[in-house]
Coordinates of C-alpha atoms and ligand atoms in Angstrom, one line a residue:
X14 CA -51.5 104.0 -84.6
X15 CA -48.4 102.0 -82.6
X16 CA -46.8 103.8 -79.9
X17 CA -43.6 103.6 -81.4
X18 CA -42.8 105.1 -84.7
X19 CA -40.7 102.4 -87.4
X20 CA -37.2 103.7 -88.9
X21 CA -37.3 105.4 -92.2
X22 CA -35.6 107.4 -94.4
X23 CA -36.5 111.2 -93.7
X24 CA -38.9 112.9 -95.2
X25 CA -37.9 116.2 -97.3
X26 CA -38.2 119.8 -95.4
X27 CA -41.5 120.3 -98.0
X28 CA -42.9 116.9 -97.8
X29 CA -42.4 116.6 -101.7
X30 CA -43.0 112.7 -102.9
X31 CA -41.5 111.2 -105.8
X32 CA -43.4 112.0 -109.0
X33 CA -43.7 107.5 -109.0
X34 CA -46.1 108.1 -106.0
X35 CA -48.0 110.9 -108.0
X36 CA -48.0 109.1 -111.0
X37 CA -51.7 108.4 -112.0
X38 CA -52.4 109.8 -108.6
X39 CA -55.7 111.8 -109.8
X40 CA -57.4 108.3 -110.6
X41 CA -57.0 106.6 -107.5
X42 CA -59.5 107.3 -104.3
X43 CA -58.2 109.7 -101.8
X44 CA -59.4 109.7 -97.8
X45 CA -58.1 112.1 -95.4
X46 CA -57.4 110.9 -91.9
X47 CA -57.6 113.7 -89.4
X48 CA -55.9 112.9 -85.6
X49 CA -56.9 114.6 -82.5
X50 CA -54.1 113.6 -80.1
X51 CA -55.9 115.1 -76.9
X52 CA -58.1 113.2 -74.1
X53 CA -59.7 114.2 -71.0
X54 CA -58.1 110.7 -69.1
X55 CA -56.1 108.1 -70.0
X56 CA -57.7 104.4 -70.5
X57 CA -55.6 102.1 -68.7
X58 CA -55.6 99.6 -72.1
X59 CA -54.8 102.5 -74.6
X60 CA -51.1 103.1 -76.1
X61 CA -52.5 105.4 -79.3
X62 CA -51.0 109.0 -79.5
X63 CA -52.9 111.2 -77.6
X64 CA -52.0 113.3 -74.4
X65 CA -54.1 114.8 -71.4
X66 CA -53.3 117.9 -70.0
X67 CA -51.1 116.7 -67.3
X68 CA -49.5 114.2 -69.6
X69 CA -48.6 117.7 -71.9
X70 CA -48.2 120.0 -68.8
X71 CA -44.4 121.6 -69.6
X72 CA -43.8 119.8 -73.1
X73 CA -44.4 121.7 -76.3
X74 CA -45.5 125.2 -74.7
X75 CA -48.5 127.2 -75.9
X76 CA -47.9 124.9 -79.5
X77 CA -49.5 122.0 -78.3
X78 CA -52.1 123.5 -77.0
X79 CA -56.0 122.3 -78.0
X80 CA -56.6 126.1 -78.3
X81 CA -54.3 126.2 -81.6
X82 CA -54.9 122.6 -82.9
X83 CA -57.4 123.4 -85.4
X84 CA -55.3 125.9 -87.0
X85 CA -52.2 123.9 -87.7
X86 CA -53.9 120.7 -88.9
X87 CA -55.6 122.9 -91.4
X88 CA -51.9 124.1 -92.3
X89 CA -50.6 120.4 -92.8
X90 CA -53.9 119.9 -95.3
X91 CA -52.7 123.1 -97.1
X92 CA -49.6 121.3 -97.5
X93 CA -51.2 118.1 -98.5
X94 CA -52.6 120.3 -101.5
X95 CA -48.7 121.9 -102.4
X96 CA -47.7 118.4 -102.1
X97 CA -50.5 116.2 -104.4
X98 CA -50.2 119.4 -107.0
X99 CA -53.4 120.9 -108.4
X100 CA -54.5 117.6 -109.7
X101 CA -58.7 117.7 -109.6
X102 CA -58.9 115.0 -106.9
X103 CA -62.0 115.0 -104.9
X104 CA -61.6 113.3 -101.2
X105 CA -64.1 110.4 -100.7
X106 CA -63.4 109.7 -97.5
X107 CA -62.5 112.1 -94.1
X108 CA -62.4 110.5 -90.7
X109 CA -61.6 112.3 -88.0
X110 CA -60.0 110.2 -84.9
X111 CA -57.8 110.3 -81.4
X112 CA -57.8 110.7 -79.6
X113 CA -60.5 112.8 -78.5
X114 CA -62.0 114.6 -81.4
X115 CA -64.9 115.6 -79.4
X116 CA -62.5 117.3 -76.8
X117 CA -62.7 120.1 -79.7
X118 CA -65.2 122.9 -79.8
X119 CA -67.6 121.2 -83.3
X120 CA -66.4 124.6 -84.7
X121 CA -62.7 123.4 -84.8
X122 CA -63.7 119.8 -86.4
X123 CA -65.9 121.7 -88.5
X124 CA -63.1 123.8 -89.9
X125 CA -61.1 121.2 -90.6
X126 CA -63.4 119.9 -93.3
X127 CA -63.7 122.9 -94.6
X128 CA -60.1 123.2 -95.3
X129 CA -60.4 119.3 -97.0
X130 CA -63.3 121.1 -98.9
X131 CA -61.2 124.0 -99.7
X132 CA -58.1 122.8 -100.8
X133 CA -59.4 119.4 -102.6
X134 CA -63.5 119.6 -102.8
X135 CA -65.6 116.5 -101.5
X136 CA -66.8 113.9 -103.6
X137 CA -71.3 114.7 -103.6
X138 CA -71.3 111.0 -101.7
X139 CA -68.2 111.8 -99.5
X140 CA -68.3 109.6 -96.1
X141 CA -67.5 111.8 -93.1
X142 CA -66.9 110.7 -89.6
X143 CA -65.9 111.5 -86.5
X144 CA -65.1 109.5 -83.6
X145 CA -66.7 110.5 -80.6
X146 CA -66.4 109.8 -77.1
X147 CA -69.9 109.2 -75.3
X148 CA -69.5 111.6 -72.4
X149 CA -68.2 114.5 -74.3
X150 CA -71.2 114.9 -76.4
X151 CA -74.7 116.6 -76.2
X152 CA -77.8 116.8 -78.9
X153 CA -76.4 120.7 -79.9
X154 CA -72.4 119.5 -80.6
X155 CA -73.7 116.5 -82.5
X156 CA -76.4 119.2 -84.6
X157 CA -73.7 121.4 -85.3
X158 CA -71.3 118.4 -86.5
X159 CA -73.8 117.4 -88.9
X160 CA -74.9 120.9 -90.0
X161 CA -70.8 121.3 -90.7
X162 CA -71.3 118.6 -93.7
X163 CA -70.6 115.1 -90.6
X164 CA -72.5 111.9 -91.9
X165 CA -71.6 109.1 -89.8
X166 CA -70.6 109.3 -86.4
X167 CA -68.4 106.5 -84.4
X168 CA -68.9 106.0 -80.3
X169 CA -66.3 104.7 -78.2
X170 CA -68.9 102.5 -75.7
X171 CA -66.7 99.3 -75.0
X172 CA -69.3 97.4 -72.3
X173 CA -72.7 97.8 -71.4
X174 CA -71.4 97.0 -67.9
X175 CA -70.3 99.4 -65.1
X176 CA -67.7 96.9 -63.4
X177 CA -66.3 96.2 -67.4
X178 CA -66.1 100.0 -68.0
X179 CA -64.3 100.9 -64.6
X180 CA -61.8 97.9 -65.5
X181 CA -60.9 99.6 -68.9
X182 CA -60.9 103.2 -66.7
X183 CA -63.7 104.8 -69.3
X184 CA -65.8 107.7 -68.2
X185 CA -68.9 107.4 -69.6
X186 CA -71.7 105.6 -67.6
X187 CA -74.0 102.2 -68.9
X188 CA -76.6 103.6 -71.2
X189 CA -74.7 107.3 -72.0
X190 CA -73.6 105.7 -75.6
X191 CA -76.7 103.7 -76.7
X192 CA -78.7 107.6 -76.1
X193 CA -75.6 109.2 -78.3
X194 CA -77.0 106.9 -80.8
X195 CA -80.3 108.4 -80.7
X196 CA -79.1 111.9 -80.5
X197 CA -77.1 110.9 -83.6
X198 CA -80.0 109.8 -85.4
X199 CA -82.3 113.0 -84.5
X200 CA -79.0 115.5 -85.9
X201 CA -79.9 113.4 -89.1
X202 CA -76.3 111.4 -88.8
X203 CA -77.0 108.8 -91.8
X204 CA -75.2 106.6 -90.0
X205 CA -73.9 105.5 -86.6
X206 CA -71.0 103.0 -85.5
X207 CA -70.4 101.7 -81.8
X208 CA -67.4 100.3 -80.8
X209 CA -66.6 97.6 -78.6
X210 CA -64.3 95.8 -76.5
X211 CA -64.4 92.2 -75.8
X212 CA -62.3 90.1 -73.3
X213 CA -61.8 92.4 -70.5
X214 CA -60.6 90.9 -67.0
X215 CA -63.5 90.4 -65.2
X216 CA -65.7 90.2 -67.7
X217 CA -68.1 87.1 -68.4
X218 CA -70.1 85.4 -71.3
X219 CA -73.2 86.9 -70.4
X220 CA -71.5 90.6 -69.2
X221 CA -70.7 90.4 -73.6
X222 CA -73.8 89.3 -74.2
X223 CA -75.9 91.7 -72.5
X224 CA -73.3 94.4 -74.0
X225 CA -74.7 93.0 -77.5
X226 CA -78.1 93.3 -76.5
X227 CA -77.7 97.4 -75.4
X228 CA -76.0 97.5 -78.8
X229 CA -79.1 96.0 -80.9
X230 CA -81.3 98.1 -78.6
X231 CA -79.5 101.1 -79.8
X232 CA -79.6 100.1 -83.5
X233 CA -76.4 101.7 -84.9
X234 CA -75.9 100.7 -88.6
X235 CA -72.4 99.4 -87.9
X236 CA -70.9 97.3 -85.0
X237 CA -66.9 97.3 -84.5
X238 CA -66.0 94.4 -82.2
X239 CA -62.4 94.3 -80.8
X240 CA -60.8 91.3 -78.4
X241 CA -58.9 93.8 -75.6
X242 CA -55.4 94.2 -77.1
X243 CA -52.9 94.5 -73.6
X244 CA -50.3 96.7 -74.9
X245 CA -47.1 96.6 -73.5
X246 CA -46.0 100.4 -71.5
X247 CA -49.7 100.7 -70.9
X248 CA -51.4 100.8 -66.9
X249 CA -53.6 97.9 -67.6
X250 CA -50.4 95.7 -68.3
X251 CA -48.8 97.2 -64.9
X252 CA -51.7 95.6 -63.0
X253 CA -52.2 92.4 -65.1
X254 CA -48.2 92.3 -64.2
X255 CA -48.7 93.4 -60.6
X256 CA -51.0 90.5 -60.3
X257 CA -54.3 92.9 -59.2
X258 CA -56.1 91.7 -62.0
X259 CA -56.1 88.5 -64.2
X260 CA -55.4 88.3 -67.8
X261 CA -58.2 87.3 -70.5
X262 CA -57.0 83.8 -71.9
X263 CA -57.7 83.3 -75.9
X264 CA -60.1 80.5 -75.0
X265 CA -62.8 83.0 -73.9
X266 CA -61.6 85.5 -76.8
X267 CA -62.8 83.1 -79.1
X268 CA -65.9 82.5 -77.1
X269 CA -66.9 86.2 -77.6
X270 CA -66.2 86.5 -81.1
X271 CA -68.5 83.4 -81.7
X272 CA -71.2 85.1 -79.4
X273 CA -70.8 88.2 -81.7
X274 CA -70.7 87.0 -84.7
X275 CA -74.3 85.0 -83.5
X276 CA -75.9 87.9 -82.3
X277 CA -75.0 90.0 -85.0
X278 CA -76.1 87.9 -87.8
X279 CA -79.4 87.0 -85.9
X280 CA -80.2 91.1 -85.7
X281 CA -79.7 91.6 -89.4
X282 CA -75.9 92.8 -89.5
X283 CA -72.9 91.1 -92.0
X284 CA -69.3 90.8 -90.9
X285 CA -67.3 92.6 -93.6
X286 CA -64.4 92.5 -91.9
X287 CA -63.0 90.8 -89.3
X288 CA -64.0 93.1 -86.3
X289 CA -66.5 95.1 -88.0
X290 CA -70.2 94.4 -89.0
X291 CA -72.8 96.6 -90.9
X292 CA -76.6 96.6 -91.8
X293 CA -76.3 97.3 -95.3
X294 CA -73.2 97.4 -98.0
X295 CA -74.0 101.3 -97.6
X296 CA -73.4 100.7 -93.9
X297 CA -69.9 99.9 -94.1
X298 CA -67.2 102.4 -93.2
X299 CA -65.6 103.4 -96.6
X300 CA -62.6 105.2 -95.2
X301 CA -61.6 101.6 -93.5
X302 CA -62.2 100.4 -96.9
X303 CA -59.9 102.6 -98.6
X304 CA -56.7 101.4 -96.2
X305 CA -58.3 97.8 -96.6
X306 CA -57.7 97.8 -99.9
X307 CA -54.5 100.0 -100.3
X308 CA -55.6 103.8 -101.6
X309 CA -54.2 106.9 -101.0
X310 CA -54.6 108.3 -97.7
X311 CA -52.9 111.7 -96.1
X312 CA -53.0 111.2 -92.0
X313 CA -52.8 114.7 -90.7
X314 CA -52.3 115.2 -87.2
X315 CA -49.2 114.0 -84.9
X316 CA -47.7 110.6 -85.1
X317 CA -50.1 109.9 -88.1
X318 CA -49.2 107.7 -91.4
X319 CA -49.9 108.3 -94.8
X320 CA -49.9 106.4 -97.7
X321 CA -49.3 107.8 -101.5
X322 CA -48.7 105.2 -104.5
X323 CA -46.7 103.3 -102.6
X324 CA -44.9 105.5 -100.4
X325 CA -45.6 105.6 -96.9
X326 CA -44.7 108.4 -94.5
X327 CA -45.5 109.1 -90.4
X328 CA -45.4 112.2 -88.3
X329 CA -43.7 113.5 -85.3
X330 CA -45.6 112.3 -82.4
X331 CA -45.5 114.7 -80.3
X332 CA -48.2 118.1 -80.6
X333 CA -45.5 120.6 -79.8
X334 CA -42.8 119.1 -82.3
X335 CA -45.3 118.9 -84.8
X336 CA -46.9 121.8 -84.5
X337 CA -43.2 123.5 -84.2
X338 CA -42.3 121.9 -87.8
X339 CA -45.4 123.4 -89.3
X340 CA -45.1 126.7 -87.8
X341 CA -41.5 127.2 -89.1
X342 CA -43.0 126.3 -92.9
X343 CA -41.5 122.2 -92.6
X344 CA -43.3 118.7 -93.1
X345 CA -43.9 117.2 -89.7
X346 CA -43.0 113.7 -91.4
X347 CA -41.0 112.4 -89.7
X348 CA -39.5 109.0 -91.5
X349 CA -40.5 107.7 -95.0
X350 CA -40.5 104.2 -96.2
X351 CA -41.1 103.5 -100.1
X352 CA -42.6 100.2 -100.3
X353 CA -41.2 97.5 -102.7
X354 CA -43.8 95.0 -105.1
X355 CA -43.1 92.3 -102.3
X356 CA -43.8 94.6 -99.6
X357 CA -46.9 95.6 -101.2
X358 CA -48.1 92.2 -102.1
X359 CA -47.3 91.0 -98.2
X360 CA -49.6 94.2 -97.3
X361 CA -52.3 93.3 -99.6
X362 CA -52.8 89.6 -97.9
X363 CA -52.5 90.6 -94.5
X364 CA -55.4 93.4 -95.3
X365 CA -57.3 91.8 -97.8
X366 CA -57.7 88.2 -96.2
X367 CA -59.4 89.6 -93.3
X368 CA -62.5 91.0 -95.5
X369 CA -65.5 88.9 -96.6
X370 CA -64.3 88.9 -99.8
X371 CA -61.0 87.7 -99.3
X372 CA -57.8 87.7 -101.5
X373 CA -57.3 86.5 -104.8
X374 CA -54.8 83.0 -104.6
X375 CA -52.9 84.3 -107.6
X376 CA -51.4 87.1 -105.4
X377 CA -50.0 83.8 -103.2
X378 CA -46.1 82.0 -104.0
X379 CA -45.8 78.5 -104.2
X380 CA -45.1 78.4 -100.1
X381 CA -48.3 80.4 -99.1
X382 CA -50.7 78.5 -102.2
X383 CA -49.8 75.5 -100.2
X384 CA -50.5 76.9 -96.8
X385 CA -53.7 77.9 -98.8
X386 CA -54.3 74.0 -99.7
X387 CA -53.5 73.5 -96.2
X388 CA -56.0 75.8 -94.9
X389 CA -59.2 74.7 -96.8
X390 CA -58.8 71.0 -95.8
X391 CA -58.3 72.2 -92.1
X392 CA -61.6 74.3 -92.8
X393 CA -60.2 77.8 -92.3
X394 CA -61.2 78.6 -95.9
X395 CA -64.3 78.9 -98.0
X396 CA -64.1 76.0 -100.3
X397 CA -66.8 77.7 -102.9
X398 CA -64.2 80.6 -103.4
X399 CA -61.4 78.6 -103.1
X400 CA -62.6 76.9 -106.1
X401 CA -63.3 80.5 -107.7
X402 CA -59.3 81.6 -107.1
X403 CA -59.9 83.4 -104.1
X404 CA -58.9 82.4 -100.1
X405 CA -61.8 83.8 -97.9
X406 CA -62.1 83.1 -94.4
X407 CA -64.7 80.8 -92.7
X408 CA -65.8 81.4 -89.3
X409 CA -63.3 79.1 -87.9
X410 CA -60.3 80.9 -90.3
X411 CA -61.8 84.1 -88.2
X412 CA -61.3 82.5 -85.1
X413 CA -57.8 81.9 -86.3
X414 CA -57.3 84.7 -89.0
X415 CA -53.5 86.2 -87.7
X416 CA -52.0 82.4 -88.1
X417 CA -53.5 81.7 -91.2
X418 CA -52.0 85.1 -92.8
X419 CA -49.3 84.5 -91.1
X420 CA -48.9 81.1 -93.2
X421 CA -50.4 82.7 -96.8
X422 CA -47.6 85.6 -97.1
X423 CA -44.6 82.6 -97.3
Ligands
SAM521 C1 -58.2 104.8 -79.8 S1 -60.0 104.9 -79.7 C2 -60.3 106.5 -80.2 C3 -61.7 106.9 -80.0 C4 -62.2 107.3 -78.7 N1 -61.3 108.1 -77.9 C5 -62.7 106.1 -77.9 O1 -62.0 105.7 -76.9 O2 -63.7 105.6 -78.2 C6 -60.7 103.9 -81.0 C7 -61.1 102.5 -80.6 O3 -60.0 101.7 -80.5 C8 -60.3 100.6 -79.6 N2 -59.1 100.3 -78.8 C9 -58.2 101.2 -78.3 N3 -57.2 100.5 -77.6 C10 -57.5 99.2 -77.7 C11 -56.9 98.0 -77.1 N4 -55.8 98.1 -76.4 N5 -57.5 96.8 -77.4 C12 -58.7 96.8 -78.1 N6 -59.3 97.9 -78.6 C13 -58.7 99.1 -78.4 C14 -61.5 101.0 -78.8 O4 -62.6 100.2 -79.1 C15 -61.7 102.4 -79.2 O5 -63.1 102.7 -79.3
SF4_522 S1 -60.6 107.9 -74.7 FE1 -60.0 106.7 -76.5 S2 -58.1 107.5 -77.3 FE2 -58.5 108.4 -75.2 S3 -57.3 107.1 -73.9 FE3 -59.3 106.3 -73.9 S4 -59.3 104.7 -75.6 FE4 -57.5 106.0 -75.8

């Protein structure tokens, strides 16, 4: 979720789509994204939406408050349901993010399903996650989560390494996230994600590698893997500016991936998508999927985008506004854009080429089939696919994967 919201036009006071969105709405997969815009600290590398108490202190009154947050996301899923009309449509996917979902009492995430459950019903298989933040979770929250109707569960661990973790300004100490993973597995969570960060300042080849070796001591089902993004606005790029720290340089990005992708496919896990790596085909996070491969989604929550048969709508970022519009019986949408076929099909390869199954070449033009050509000779595509009408990545394309979409949507 980028800091700053795009222009749009403005969404209507009851959030009411065109009936081309809803149009053969009921047999396309719906997931539910559910945003917790609270944390206990800020990480110096982080620009998503989410607030500590100090950063909220005097905006937004007693609205923003945590205390009330439960309550009015379930309002903005009872307006999902006024919105997508009584249409039978079972939700396949919820994932609750931040944020810092586990900053909630398990009670408050645990009503939020129930709301999705409520108003729409889960599909028997649904996938339900929550993102979790190491330190702010013991074997009783995690038990409750899962007794709530949870599946899968996603920790934010980043390094193995204490000087790595103080760098990126997280809480938790070396070993807290790989034992979450064992709690998880004792509540009976299916299945388990950890999420890393690679390229840190200060961080070395074998600092990554022995973060890779807690994670396959762990044994999650599904590795995420993400080169350190410095976002503008953010503390981390103060200091990198200031000079107090030194900048990763894309030479030892690509490094790490190639360590990664090594490690992981040694210990039995598949890349699936660029960053992300899973055990089994039933290991692979289905609500990523869904955006992956352009379904419906409703983001509840502040600052969070939706997408409806080709409409695509964000909230008010802030927890006070939004929780001000809901209150007085309003969308908190804040800007809407309705995408064109081009913009669609531009979507489709930028998403699509960076899964293992890559993108059919008929969705290319003439420009992009020859950046295509251009692509497999330099040995950034697959050539068996290739052959079969479809660009997929090779290891090297992965290395590589922004320029070469970047080239394929001409
Ligand atoms: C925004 S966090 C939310 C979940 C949870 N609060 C946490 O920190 O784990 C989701 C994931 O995004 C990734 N992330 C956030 N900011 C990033 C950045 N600037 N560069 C790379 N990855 C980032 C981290 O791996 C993090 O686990
Ligand atoms: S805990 Fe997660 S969401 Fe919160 S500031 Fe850190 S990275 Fe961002």
């Amino acid at each position: 979720m980028p800091s700053a919201l795009p222009d749009g036009e403005p969404v209507p006071d009851d959030g009411a789509l065109p009936s081309s969105a809803l149009a053969g709405a009921a047999d396309r997969p719906l997931g539910f994204y559910l945003h917790v815009p609270y944390c206990a600290t800020r990480c110096g590398y982080c620009d998503f939406n989410t607030y500590t108490a100090t950063e909220l202190r005097g905006t937004g009154g007693v609205l923003a408050s945590r205390d009330n947050y439960a309550d009015t996301l379930i309002d903005e899923i009872r307006l999902a349901r006024k919105v997508l009309g009584d249409d039978p449509r079972e939700v396949r996917t919820v994932f609750v993010g931040g944020g810092t979902p586990t900053l909630l009492a398990a009670g408050d995430l645990v009503r939020m399903l129930g709301a999705v459950r409520e108003e729409f019903g889960l599909a028997a298989d649904a996938e339900v996650t929550t993102e979790a933040n190491p330190e702010s979770v013991d074997p009783a929250y995690l038990a409750a989560l899962r007794e709530g109707g949870f599946n899968r569960v996603s920790l934010g661990m980043q390094s193995a390494r204490r000087h790595v973790l103080r760098i990126l300004d997280r809480t938790h100490t070396p070993g807290r996230p790989e034992a979450c993973v064992a709690e998880a597995r004792a509540a009976g969570f299916e299945h388990v994600n950890l999420d890393l960060i690679y390229g840190t300042p200060g961080e070395s080849d074998d600092d990554w590698r022995a973060s890779l070796d807690a994670v396959l001591d762990a044994g999650p089902d599904h590795v995420s893997a993400y080169a350190l993004i410095v976002e503008e606005g953010t503390q981390l790029a103060r200091r990198i500016r200031r000079g107090e720290i030194p900048m990763t340089d894309d030479d030892a990005h690509a490094d790490r991936y190639l360590i990664a992708e090594e490690t992981l496919t040694a210990a039995g896990y598949h890349w699936y998508e660029v960053s992300n790596w899973a055990t089994s085909p039933e290991a692979r996070c289905l609500h990523n999927e869904l955006y992956w491969r352009g379904a419906d989604w409703w983001g509840a929550g502040p600052g969070a985008h939706s997408h409806v048969g080709g409409v695509r709508w964000w909230n008010v970022k802030h927890p006070g506004a939004y929780a001000a519009a809901l209150a007085a019986g309003r969308s908190p949408g804040a800007g809407r854009e309705l995408l064109t076929d081009e913009d669609r099909r531009v979507e489709r390869i930028l998403l699509e080429l960076r899964l293992r199954e890559g993108v059919p070449l008929d969705v290319l033009r003439e420009k992009g089939l020859a950046a295509a050509r251009r692509a497999l000779t330099e040995e950034l595509l697959q050539p068996g696919p290739y052959d079969e009408g479809r660009a997929v990545l090779t290891l090297r394309g992965r290395l590589l994967a922004d320029a070469v979409v970047r080239d394929l949507v001409d």
